[in-house]
Short mmCIF file of C-alpha atoms in Angstrom, two decimals:
data_model
loop_
_atom_site.label_atom_id
_atom_site.label_comp_id
_atom_site.label_asym_id
_atom_site.label_seq_id
_atom_site.Cartn_x
_atom_site.Cartn_y
_atom_site.Cartn_z
CA MET N 1 -14.26 4.70 29.81
CA THR N 2 -11.40 5.98 27.64
CA LEU N 3 -10.44 3.79 24.70
CA ASP N 4 -6.83 3.48 23.60
CA VAL N 5 -7.20 3.81 19.81
CA VAL N 6 -10.20 4.46 17.55
CA ILE N 7 -9.72 4.03 13.80
CA VAL N 8 -12.22 5.73 11.48
CA GLY N 9 -12.64 3.64 8.34
CA ALA N 10 -12.47 -0.15 8.03
CA GLY N 11 -10.95 -0.35 4.58
CA PRO N 12 -7.75 -2.33 4.01
CA ASN N 13 -5.51 0.34 5.57
CA GLY N 14 -7.58 0.73 8.74
CA LEU N 15 -7.94 -3.03 9.10
CA LEU N 16 -4.20 -3.67 8.78
CA LEU N 17 -3.47 -0.95 11.35
CA ALA N 18 -5.91 -2.67 13.70
CA CYS N 19 -4.04 -5.96 13.18
CA GLU N 20 -0.72 -4.27 13.93
CA LEU N 21 -2.03 -2.70 17.14
CA ARG N 22 -3.52 -5.97 18.30
CA LEU N 23 -0.23 -7.79 17.66
CA ALA N 24 1.30 -5.31 20.10
CA GLY N 25 -1.45 -5.93 22.66
CA VAL N 26 -3.27 -2.61 22.18
CA PRO N 27 -7.10 -2.61 22.27
CA VAL N 28 -8.59 -1.01 19.15
CA LEU N 29 -12.03 -0.06 17.85
CA LEU N 30 -12.78 0.46 14.15
CA LEU N 31 -15.76 2.59 13.13
CA GLU N 32 -17.10 2.09 9.60
CA ARG N 33 -19.97 4.24 8.36
CA ALA N 34 -21.10 1.69 5.74
CA PRO N 35 -23.61 -0.89 6.99
CA THR N 36 -21.28 -3.75 6.00
CA LEU N 37 -17.63 -4.17 5.13
CA GLY N 38 -16.78 -4.15 1.45
CA GLY N 39 -18.16 -1.20 -0.40
CA GLU N 40 -17.21 -0.18 -3.90
CA PRO N 41 -14.02 -1.96 -5.04
CA ARG N 42 -11.17 0.39 -5.91
CA ALA N 43 -8.03 -1.76 -5.98
CA ASN N 44 -7.34 -4.77 -8.16
CA GLY N 45 -4.35 -6.19 -6.36
CA LEU N 46 -1.17 -5.58 -4.46
CA MET N 47 2.01 -4.33 -6.09
CA GLY N 48 5.42 -3.61 -4.62
CA ARG N 49 6.96 -4.25 -1.25
CA VAL N 50 3.57 -4.66 0.36
CA VAL N 51 3.38 -8.16 -1.18
CA GLN N 52 6.48 -9.17 0.80
CA ALA N 53 5.13 -7.33 3.82
CA MET N 54 1.97 -9.44 3.72
CA ASP N 55 4.21 -12.50 3.70
CA LEU N 56 6.07 -11.15 6.75
CA ARG N 57 2.73 -11.12 8.59
CA GLY N 58 1.54 -14.53 7.35
CA LEU N 59 -1.12 -12.98 5.13
CA TYR N 60 0.27 -13.73 1.70
CA GLU N 61 -0.97 -17.32 1.40
CA PRO N 62 -4.59 -16.47 2.38
CA LEU N 63 -4.57 -13.60 -0.13
CA ALA N 64 -2.93 -15.57 -2.93
CA GLY N 65 -4.97 -18.72 -2.31
CA ARG N 66 -1.92 -20.90 -2.73
CA PRO N 67 0.97 -22.10 -0.53
CA GLY N 68 4.51 -20.82 -0.65
CA PRO N 69 6.23 -17.44 -0.55
CA PRO N 70 5.78 -14.71 -3.16
CA ALA N 71 7.98 -14.57 -6.25
CA PRO N 72 9.02 -11.43 -8.16
CA THR N 73 6.92 -10.56 -11.18
CA PRO N 74 8.79 -11.24 -14.44
CA TRP N 75 6.99 -8.46 -16.28
CA PHE N 76 5.49 -5.07 -15.50
CA GLN N 77 5.27 -1.71 -17.19
CA PHE N 78 5.97 1.95 -16.59
CA GLY N 79 3.45 4.31 -18.15
CA GLY N 80 2.45 1.58 -20.56
CA LEU N 81 6.06 0.89 -21.58
CA PRO N 82 7.04 -2.77 -21.17
CA LEU N 83 9.41 -3.55 -18.32
CA ASP N 84 11.03 -6.97 -18.75
CA LEU N 85 12.26 -8.08 -15.32
CA SER N 86 12.59 -11.79 -16.02
CA ALA N 87 16.40 -11.79 -16.17
CA LEU N 88 17.08 -9.51 -13.19
CA PRO N 89 19.01 -11.50 -10.55
CA ASP N 90 17.72 -9.19 -7.77
CA ASN N 91 14.30 -8.23 -9.10
CA PRO N 92 12.66 -6.11 -6.35
CA LEU N 93 9.14 -5.92 -7.80
CA PHE N 94 6.34 -8.20 -6.59
CA ALA N 95 2.72 -8.24 -7.74
CA LEU N 96 -0.36 -10.09 -6.52
CA PRO N 97 -3.61 -9.73 -8.49
CA VAL N 98 -6.41 -10.02 -5.93
CA PRO N 99 -9.70 -8.10 -5.70
CA GLN N 100 -10.01 -5.51 -2.95
CA ALA N 101 -13.02 -7.35 -1.56
CA ARG N 102 -10.82 -10.37 -0.87
CA ILE N 103 -8.09 -8.20 0.67
CA GLN N 104 -10.64 -6.63 2.97
CA GLN N 105 -12.14 -10.01 3.89
CA VAL N 106 -8.77 -11.51 4.82
CA LEU N 107 -7.72 -8.47 6.85
CA ALA N 108 -11.07 -8.26 8.63
CA GLU N 109 -10.88 -11.93 9.60
CA ARG N 110 -7.35 -11.46 10.91
CA ALA N 111 -8.30 -8.30 12.84
CA ARG N 112 -11.24 -10.01 14.51
CA ASP N 113 -9.17 -13.12 15.28
CA LEU N 114 -6.66 -10.86 17.02
CA GLY N 115 -9.41 -9.22 19.08
CA ALA N 116 -10.14 -5.96 17.26
CA GLU N 117 -13.70 -4.66 17.48
CA ILE N 118 -15.35 -3.50 14.24
CA ARG N 119 -18.61 -1.54 14.30
CA CYS N 120 -20.29 -1.06 10.93
CA GLY N 121 -23.03 1.52 10.47
CA HIS N 122 -21.20 3.91 12.79
CA GLU N 123 -20.40 7.27 11.19
CA VAL N 124 -18.06 9.75 12.87
CA THR N 125 -19.57 13.22 12.56
CA GLY N 126 -17.06 15.24 14.59
CA PHE N 127 -14.59 15.28 17.45
CA ALA N 128 -12.82 17.54 19.87
CA GLN N 129 -9.39 16.90 21.32
CA ASP N 130 -7.44 18.04 24.35
CA ASP N 131 -4.02 17.20 25.75
CA ASP N 132 -5.14 13.79 27.03
CA GLY N 133 -7.44 12.46 24.34
CA VAL N 134 -10.19 12.91 21.77
CA LEU N 135 -13.96 13.02 22.29
CA VAL N 136 -15.57 11.49 19.20
CA THR N 137 -19.20 11.99 18.14
CA VAL N 138 -20.70 9.00 16.33
CA ARG N 139 -24.02 8.59 14.53
CA ALA N 140 -25.47 5.05 14.59
CA ALA N 141 -28.86 3.36 14.20
CA GLU N 142 -29.41 3.50 17.96
CA GLY N 143 -28.73 7.23 18.05
CA GLU N 144 -25.84 9.61 18.62
CA GLN N 145 -22.96 8.34 20.75
CA ARG N 146 -19.86 9.89 22.25
CA LEU N 147 -16.63 7.96 22.69
CA ARG N 148 -13.44 9.09 24.34
CA THR N 149 -10.13 7.77 23.06
CA ARG N 150 -6.48 8.49 23.65
CA TRP N 151 -5.72 8.43 19.92
CA LEU N 152 -7.88 8.85 16.80
CA VAL N 153 -6.71 7.63 13.37
CA GLY N 154 -8.39 8.77 10.17
CA ALA N 155 -8.34 5.96 7.60
CA ASP N 156 -11.47 7.35 5.97
CA GLY N 157 -10.28 7.99 2.44
CA GLY N 158 -9.49 10.91 0.19
CA HIS N 159 -12.53 12.89 1.38
CA SER N 160 -11.53 12.29 5.00
CA LEU N 161 -13.78 13.96 7.56
CA VAL N 162 -11.07 13.35 10.16
CA ARG N 163 -8.52 15.31 8.14
CA ARG N 164 -10.90 18.20 7.52
CA HIS N 165 -12.12 18.35 11.11
CA ALA N 166 -8.54 18.30 12.39
CA GLY N 167 -7.80 21.36 10.26
CA ILE N 168 -5.07 19.68 8.22
CA ASP N 169 -4.54 21.22 4.79
CA PHE N 170 -4.63 18.95 1.72
CA PRO N 171 -2.69 20.84 -0.96
CA GLY N 172 -2.28 19.56 -4.49
CA SER N 173 -3.95 19.67 -7.87
CA THR N 174 -6.76 18.15 -9.92
CA ASP N 175 -6.19 16.89 -13.45
CA ASP N 176 -9.57 16.71 -15.20
CA ARG N 177 -8.35 16.25 -18.76
CA PHE N 178 -9.67 12.71 -19.12
CA VAL N 179 -12.64 10.47 -18.34
CA SER N 180 -12.34 6.79 -17.40
CA HIS N 181 -15.07 4.18 -17.75
CA LEU N 182 -14.55 0.85 -16.03
CA GLY N 183 -16.64 -2.15 -15.17
CA HIS N 184 -17.20 -5.86 -15.57
CA ALA N 185 -17.85 -7.05 -19.11
CA VAL N 186 -17.74 -10.30 -21.08
CA LEU N 187 -15.14 -10.29 -23.85
CA PRO N 188 -15.61 -12.37 -27.02
CA ALA N 189 -14.31 -15.84 -26.22
CA ASP N 190 -12.94 -16.35 -29.71
CA ARG N 191 -10.62 -13.36 -29.24
CA LEU N 192 -8.97 -14.64 -26.04
CA GLY N 193 -5.98 -16.96 -26.17
CA PRO N 194 -5.09 -19.55 -23.51
CA ASP N 195 -2.52 -17.09 -22.12
CA GLY N 196 -5.23 -14.45 -21.65
CA VAL N 197 -3.96 -12.30 -24.54
CA LEU N 198 -6.69 -10.51 -26.48
CA ALA N 199 -6.42 -10.62 -30.29
CA LEU N 200 -8.00 -7.79 -32.28
CA PRO N 201 -9.09 -8.13 -35.94
CA ASP N 202 -6.35 -5.76 -37.12
CA GLY N 203 -3.65 -8.05 -35.71
CA ARG N 204 -2.95 -6.22 -32.47
CA ARG N 205 -2.43 -8.46 -29.46
CA LEU N 206 -3.18 -6.95 -26.07
CA ARG N 207 -1.98 -8.61 -22.91
CA PRO N 208 -3.99 -8.43 -19.67
CA TYR N 209 -2.96 -6.32 -16.67
CA ALA N 210 -1.38 -3.75 -19.01
CA HIS N 211 -2.07 -0.18 -20.11
CA HIS N 212 -2.41 -0.06 -23.90
CA ARG N 213 -1.97 3.45 -25.28
CA LEU N 214 -3.95 3.75 -28.50
CA PRO N 215 -4.95 6.67 -30.74
CA GLY N 216 -8.35 6.87 -29.05
CA GLY N 217 -7.13 6.58 -25.46
CA VAL N 218 -5.96 3.87 -23.08
CA PHE N 219 -7.42 0.37 -22.74
CA THR N 220 -6.87 -2.17 -19.95
CA PHE N 221 -8.46 -5.49 -19.02
CA ALA N 222 -7.91 -8.26 -16.51
CA ARG N 223 -9.73 -11.15 -14.88
CA LEU N 224 -9.82 -10.77 -11.11
CA GLY N 225 -11.61 -12.86 -8.54
CA ASP N 226 -14.77 -14.89 -9.00
CA THR N 227 -16.45 -12.91 -11.79
CA GLY N 228 -17.44 -15.85 -13.97
CA ALA N 229 -16.84 -15.14 -17.62
CA ALA N 230 -16.45 -11.41 -17.04
CA HIS N 231 -13.27 -9.33 -17.12
CA LEU N 232 -12.63 -5.98 -15.50
CA VAL N 233 -12.42 -3.60 -18.46
CA ALA N 234 -11.39 0.07 -18.48
CA ALA N 235 -11.18 2.75 -21.16
CA MET N 236 -9.55 6.15 -20.55
CA GLU N 237 -10.27 9.01 -22.97
CA TRP N 238 -8.74 12.48 -23.09
CA ILE N 239 -11.35 13.62 -25.59
CA GLY N 240 -14.88 12.32 -25.38
CA PRO N 241 -18.35 12.83 -23.95
CA ARG N 242 -18.63 13.74 -20.29
CA PRO N 243 -22.14 12.79 -19.20
CA GLU N 244 -23.36 13.85 -15.78
CA ASP N 245 -25.92 11.09 -15.21
CA ALA N 246 -25.25 7.69 -13.66
CA PRO N 247 -22.93 5.47 -15.74
CA THR N 248 -24.46 2.69 -17.81
CA PHE N 249 -23.05 -0.41 -19.47
CA ALA N 250 -23.68 1.31 -22.81
CA ASP N 251 -21.34 4.11 -21.70
CA LEU N 252 -18.59 1.56 -21.01
CA ARG N 253 -19.18 -0.26 -24.30
CA ASP N 254 -19.19 2.99 -26.30
CA ALA N 255 -15.99 4.20 -24.63
CA VAL N 256 -14.23 0.91 -25.44
CA ASP N 257 -15.46 1.19 -29.04
CA ARG N 258 -14.02 4.69 -29.34
CA VAL N 259 -10.65 3.73 -27.85
CA LEU N 260 -10.29 0.51 -29.87
CA GLY N 261 -11.94 1.76 -33.03
CA GLY N 262 -15.01 -0.47 -32.67
CA ALA N 263 -12.95 -3.66 -32.72
CA LEU N 264 -14.24 -5.32 -29.53
CA PRO N 265 -17.91 -6.10 -28.91
CA LEU N 266 -18.70 -6.38 -25.19
CA ALA N 267 -21.56 -8.19 -23.48
CA PRO N 268 -22.96 -7.32 -20.06
CA PRO N 269 -22.07 -9.74 -17.25
CA THR N 270 -24.64 -12.06 -15.68
CA GLY N 271 -23.06 -12.34 -12.23
CA PRO N 272 -24.26 -10.54 -9.10
CA ALA N 273 -23.40 -6.87 -8.45
CA PRO N 274 -21.17 -6.15 -11.46
CA LEU N 275 -18.86 -3.17 -11.12
CA LEU N 276 -19.64 -0.09 -13.19
CA ARG N 277 -17.93 3.28 -12.61
CA ARG N 278 -17.09 6.53 -14.32
CA LEU N 279 -14.23 8.74 -13.12
CA THR N 280 -13.46 12.24 -14.32
CA GLY N 281 -9.79 13.13 -13.91
CA VAL N 282 -7.70 12.47 -10.85
CA ASN N 283 -6.62 14.29 -7.72
CA LEU N 284 -3.00 14.50 -6.64
CA ARG N 285 -2.81 15.77 -3.06
CA GLN N 286 -0.86 15.16 0.14
CA ALA N 287 -1.68 16.24 3.67
CA ALA N 288 0.42 19.08 5.02
CA SER N 289 0.83 17.01 8.19
CA TYR N 290 0.06 13.41 9.02
CA ARG N 291 -0.66 14.36 12.62
CA ALA N 292 -2.52 17.03 14.54
CA GLY N 293 -2.11 16.45 18.27
CA ARG N 294 -3.73 13.10 19.05
CA VAL N 295 -5.19 12.71 15.57
CA LEU N 296 -3.29 10.82 12.85
CA LEU N 297 -3.94 10.22 9.15
CA LEU N 298 -3.47 6.97 7.26
CA GLY N 299 -3.63 5.92 3.61
CA ASP N 300 -5.80 7.96 1.26
CA ALA N 301 -6.71 10.32 4.08
CA ALA N 302 -3.07 11.44 3.93
CA HIS N 303 -2.42 11.22 0.18
CA VAL N 304 -4.20 10.66 -3.13
CA HIS N 305 -2.56 10.22 -6.53
CA PRO N 306 -3.13 8.67 -9.97
CA ALA N 307 -3.86 4.95 -9.79
CA VAL N 308 -1.72 4.06 -12.81
CA GLY N 309 0.69 1.30 -11.82
CA GLY N 310 -1.41 0.33 -8.80
CA PRO N 311 0.60 2.09 -6.05
CA GLY N 312 -2.31 2.90 -3.73
CA LEU N 313 -2.34 -0.07 -1.36
CA ASN N 314 1.44 -0.46 -1.58
CA LEU N 315 1.65 3.01 -0.07
CA GLY N 316 -1.28 2.90 2.35
CA LEU N 317 -0.68 -0.55 3.82
CA GLN N 318 2.97 0.28 4.42
CA ASP N 319 1.79 3.44 6.18
CA ALA N 320 -0.11 1.11 8.52
CA LEU N 321 2.94 -1.10 9.11
CA ASN N 322 5.04 1.96 9.90
CA LEU N 323 2.50 3.59 12.19
CA GLY N 324 1.25 0.51 14.02
CA TRP N 325 4.23 -0.35 16.22
CA LYS N 326 5.03 3.31 16.89
CA LEU N 327 1.50 4.14 18.03
CA ALA N 328 1.48 0.97 20.13
CA ALA N 329 4.70 2.13 21.82
CA GLU N 330 3.00 5.42 22.73
CA VAL N 331 -0.02 3.63 24.16
CA ARG N 332 2.09 1.18 26.14
CA GLY N 333 4.33 3.90 27.54
CA TRP N 334 7.79 2.94 26.32
CA ALA N 335 8.08 5.09 23.19
CA PRO N 336 11.23 7.25 23.15
CA PRO N 337 10.72 10.99 22.54
CA GLY N 338 9.86 11.77 18.94
CA LEU N 339 9.15 8.19 17.86
CA LEU N 340 5.64 8.95 16.63
CA ASP N 341 6.95 11.92 14.64
CA THR N 342 9.09 9.55 12.58
CA TYR N 343 5.85 8.23 11.04
CA GLN N 344 5.47 11.36 8.94
CA ALA N 345 9.23 11.86 8.56
CA GLU N 346 9.55 8.41 6.97
CA ARG N 347 6.28 8.05 5.10
CA ALA N 348 5.65 11.54 3.69
CA PRO N 349 8.73 11.39 1.39
CA VAL N 350 7.54 8.01 0.10
CA GLY N 351 4.15 9.55 -0.62
CA ARG N 352 5.80 12.34 -2.59
CA ARG N 353 7.81 9.75 -4.50
CA VAL N 354 4.65 7.86 -5.45
CA ALA N 355 3.02 11.10 -6.57
CA LEU N 356 6.04 11.82 -8.77
CA GLN N 357 6.22 8.44 -10.49
CA SER N 358 2.45 7.96 -10.90
CA ARG N 359 2.08 11.43 -12.40
CA ALA N 360 4.95 10.70 -14.78
CA GLN N 361 3.26 7.46 -15.84
CA LEU N 362 -0.02 9.25 -16.45
CA ALA N 363 1.78 11.79 -18.64
CA LEU N 364 3.30 8.96 -20.71
CA LEU N 365 -0.19 7.67 -21.49
CA ALA N 366 -1.45 11.00 -22.85
CA PRO N 367 -2.02 11.47 -26.59
CA GLY N 368 0.19 13.50 -28.91
CA ASP N 369 3.32 13.21 -31.03
CA ASP N 370 5.48 14.82 -28.35
CA VAL N 371 4.47 12.14 -25.85
CA THR N 372 5.12 9.46 -28.46
CA ALA N 373 8.65 10.81 -28.94
CA VAL N 374 9.29 10.70 -25.20
CA ARG N 375 7.97 7.14 -25.04
CA ASP N 376 10.23 6.04 -27.91
CA LEU N 377 13.26 7.54 -26.17
CA LEU N 378 12.38 5.99 -22.79
CA THR N 379 11.96 2.61 -24.47
CA GLU N 380 15.61 2.83 -25.49
CA LEU N 381 16.70 4.04 -22.05
CA LEU N 382 14.94 1.11 -20.36
CA ARG N 383 17.00 -1.48 -22.20
CA PRO N 384 19.99 -1.67 -19.79
CA GLU N 385 19.48 -4.07 -16.91
CA HIS N 386 20.49 -1.57 -14.22
CA THR N 387 17.93 0.96 -15.47
CA ARG N 388 15.12 -1.57 -15.42
CA ARG N 389 16.17 -2.56 -11.90
CA ASP N 390 16.10 1.09 -10.74
CA VAL N 391 12.61 1.62 -12.20
CA ALA N 392 11.41 -1.62 -10.61
CA ALA N 393 12.71 -0.43 -7.22
CA LEU N 394 10.93 2.90 -7.73
CA LEU N 395 7.64 1.11 -8.44
CA ALA N 396 8.18 -1.22 -5.49
CA GLY N 397 8.61 1.72 -3.12
CA GLY N 398 12.12 0.64 -2.21
CA ASP N 399 14.41 3.00 -4.06
CA GLN N 400 14.94 5.34 -1.08
CA PRO N 401 15.61 3.63 2.28
CA TYR N 402 14.59 5.27 5.53
CA ASP N 403 17.13 7.47 7.28
CA MET N 404 17.85 5.73 10.59
CA GLY N 405 19.63 8.76 12.04
CA GLN N 406 23.20 7.44 12.02
CA ALA N 407 26.19 9.48 10.93
CA ASP N 408 28.17 6.60 9.41
CA PRO N 409 25.77 3.67 9.07
CA HIS N 410 26.61 0.10 8.13
CA PRO N 411 25.59 -0.59 4.48
CA ALA N 412 22.75 -2.83 5.68
CA THR N 413 21.20 -0.14 7.91
CA GLY N 414 17.80 0.86 6.53
CA ALA N 415 17.62 -2.29 4.41
CA TRP N 416 14.44 -4.31 3.83
CA LEU N 417 14.51 -7.60 5.76
CA PRO N 418 13.23 -9.84 2.92
CA ASP N 419 16.21 -8.72 0.84
CA LEU N 420 18.62 -9.84 3.57
CA LEU N 421 16.97 -13.12 4.58
CA PRO N 422 18.82 -15.14 1.89
CA THR N 423 22.11 -14.13 3.56
CA LEU N 424 21.10 -15.91 6.79
CA THR N 425 22.45 -19.44 6.75
CA ARG N 426 20.96 -20.32 10.15
CA GLY N 427 18.09 -18.89 12.19
CA ARG N 428 16.06 -17.57 9.26
CA ALA N 429 12.82 -19.29 10.30
CA ALA N 430 13.15 -18.05 13.89
CA VAL N 431 13.68 -14.47 12.73
CA LEU N 432 10.62 -14.70 10.49
CA ASP N 433 8.58 -16.15 13.34
CA ARG N 434 9.26 -13.16 15.59
CA VAL N 435 8.73 -10.57 12.84
CA ARG N 436 5.48 -12.33 11.92
CA ALA N 437 4.36 -11.74 15.49
CA GLY N 438 5.04 -8.03 15.07
CA ARG N 439 8.06 -8.08 17.38
CA PRO N 440 11.33 -6.17 16.97
CA VAL N 441 14.28 -8.53 16.74
CA VAL N 442 17.99 -8.41 17.50
CA VAL N 443 19.55 -10.93 15.12
CA GLU N 444 22.62 -12.16 17.01
CA LEU N 445 25.16 -13.16 14.38
CA SER N 446 27.93 -13.59 16.94
CA ASP N 447 27.88 -13.86 20.74
CA GLY N 448 27.32 -10.73 22.76
CA ALA N 449 24.34 -8.94 21.24
CA GLY N 450 21.91 -10.79 23.48
CA THR N 451 23.63 -9.44 26.56
CA VAL N 452 23.44 -5.88 25.25
CA ALA N 453 19.73 -6.26 24.49
CA ALA N 454 18.81 -7.85 27.84
CA GLY N 455 17.42 -4.60 29.23
CA TRP N 456 14.82 -4.49 26.45
CA HIS N 457 13.66 -8.11 26.83
CA ASP N 458 10.05 -7.01 27.47
CA ARG N 459 9.72 -5.48 23.98
CA VAL N 460 12.62 -6.80 21.86
CA ASP N 461 13.38 -10.44 21.07
CA VAL N 462 16.87 -11.88 20.49
CA VAL N 463 17.32 -14.59 17.87
CA PRO N 464 20.71 -16.33 17.43
CA ALA N 465 21.59 -16.73 13.75
CA ARG N 466 24.47 -17.00 11.34
CA GLY N 467 24.88 -15.37 7.98
CA ASP N 468 27.03 -13.90 5.27
CA LEU N 469 26.97 -10.32 6.55
CA ALA N 470 29.90 -8.28 7.81
CA ALA N 471 28.16 -7.53 11.10
CA SER N 472 27.83 -9.13 14.51
CA ALA N 473 24.18 -8.12 14.96
CA LEU N 474 21.16 -6.66 13.21
CA LEU N 475 18.27 -4.73 14.75
CA VAL N 476 15.05 -5.36 12.84
CA ARG N 477 12.03 -3.11 13.44
CA PRO N 478 8.53 -4.66 13.48
CA ASP N 479 7.85 -3.20 10.02
CA GLY N 480 10.71 -5.22 8.51
CA HIS N 481 13.28 -2.43 8.16
CA LEU N 482 16.76 -2.67 9.68
CA ALA N 483 17.23 0.07 12.25
CA TRP N 484 20.89 -0.82 12.81
CA ALA N 485 23.64 -3.22 11.76
CA GLY N 486 27.22 -3.47 12.94
CA ASP N 487 29.71 -4.79 15.49
CA SER N 488 29.67 -2.17 18.25
CA ALA N 489 27.90 -2.94 21.54
CA ASP N 490 27.53 0.79 22.12
CA GLY N 491 26.05 1.22 18.65
CA LEU N 492 23.46 -1.49 19.29
CA ALA N 493 22.56 -0.04 22.67
CA GLY N 494 22.18 3.41 21.15
CA ALA N 495 19.91 2.11 18.39
CA LEU N 496 17.78 0.23 20.93
CA ARG N 497 17.34 3.44 22.94
CA ARG N 498 16.55 5.48 19.83
CA TRP N 499 13.82 3.16 18.58
CA PHE N 500 12.62 1.24 21.63
CA GLY N 501 13.11 3.56 24.58
CA SER N 502 14.99 3.17 27.83
CA PRO N 503 15.87 -0.31 29.16
CA ARG N 504 13.90 -1.70 32.08
#
């Protein structure tokens, strides 16, 4: 039997891709080499457009643990510099602190509910592909297995076996100038205010979820998930010991002492399985291609970068949203020529943009008087509202819209649906309902668009609506981006053919 899609790696990115494929009716198998889902936590929340994207799929409330839609974050930072967004009328930056374990749990439950199959303890050791599919070799407790699939997706992280075995280069660089210690620790209760701000004896007040650049390095802390009295604490040092043995709590405590000047005594946590890690430097790399024949790369398998600012899942999960409906179109046989190639064409530039801004943020956290001078100057430059808005859009991953291939596009073409929903005065809930189901939608703002779209009724829904847009119709892709907007019947028909194939 030939499977349709096999995904290697059941982390958040692989799980969301499985959900997207199942929404489109495509059978999918996830292979995870770990014996159980979870593993070592690496992300501490969601930041950027992916928060709104989770809401578009009905996943925000389970992740947030509270009802209602997401709201923009009033405060963030860029390279440790404060970014006050509270007064921006069109603040584009959203943040959701949530442990990776919870993200993975919610996505795994959704994937299974939709019918995806997840096999833990199954390690892919190799594969061979031909024009029609991929033969995958898998090692499991019951012995070696071979599976044949039409498409293989590597969502298996920065050390991706799938990428290496496909022969895809991973150019970039390694910055090993610093060492980071992070783990769960109990902070002194008498130093924590009701707002979570940490007061140091010398008068400094450190807010959570922030990078604090200090003479000894960088310090961060936050309370995430059900960790009892413990916080997640991290200390980054450019100069300091670089032990080779396994990290200990004493290593974390000593690193915090060096960064803060011995001002913060830490106690080890009492909860189960506390996190404790040591990282030396960071890799910044991007795959030369996101595809090799019938093999595709997703998330960290396609790109790795500094974690400052938390862009990892914002980038990887949006990769999954972009790839899911396009791969489903290939499997189901209606994809127009070149559709799958737009995955790399659209997502690789975003990956390069994340590499640029995260590397710049890391540089701003480095020690030295020259860096301090740059920080002082940038603090002044960040004062105007329009500059803060531009930086927020950069961090959100929304400062460069996709090119939808039109010579003279309507201003709304390429826009992000959540930004346009407030302009709909009628039909908003119906549009959201269809996008939540992973369906492309023609938003019919005046009569006629439904007739044009009738030939695509098997794969595109039509929703009558009204709104304050100078257009008679909008074409919304399943990933929430507007493929077309305008008044021309021919323009709508052309966009439908470009993105959703020939009419039936």
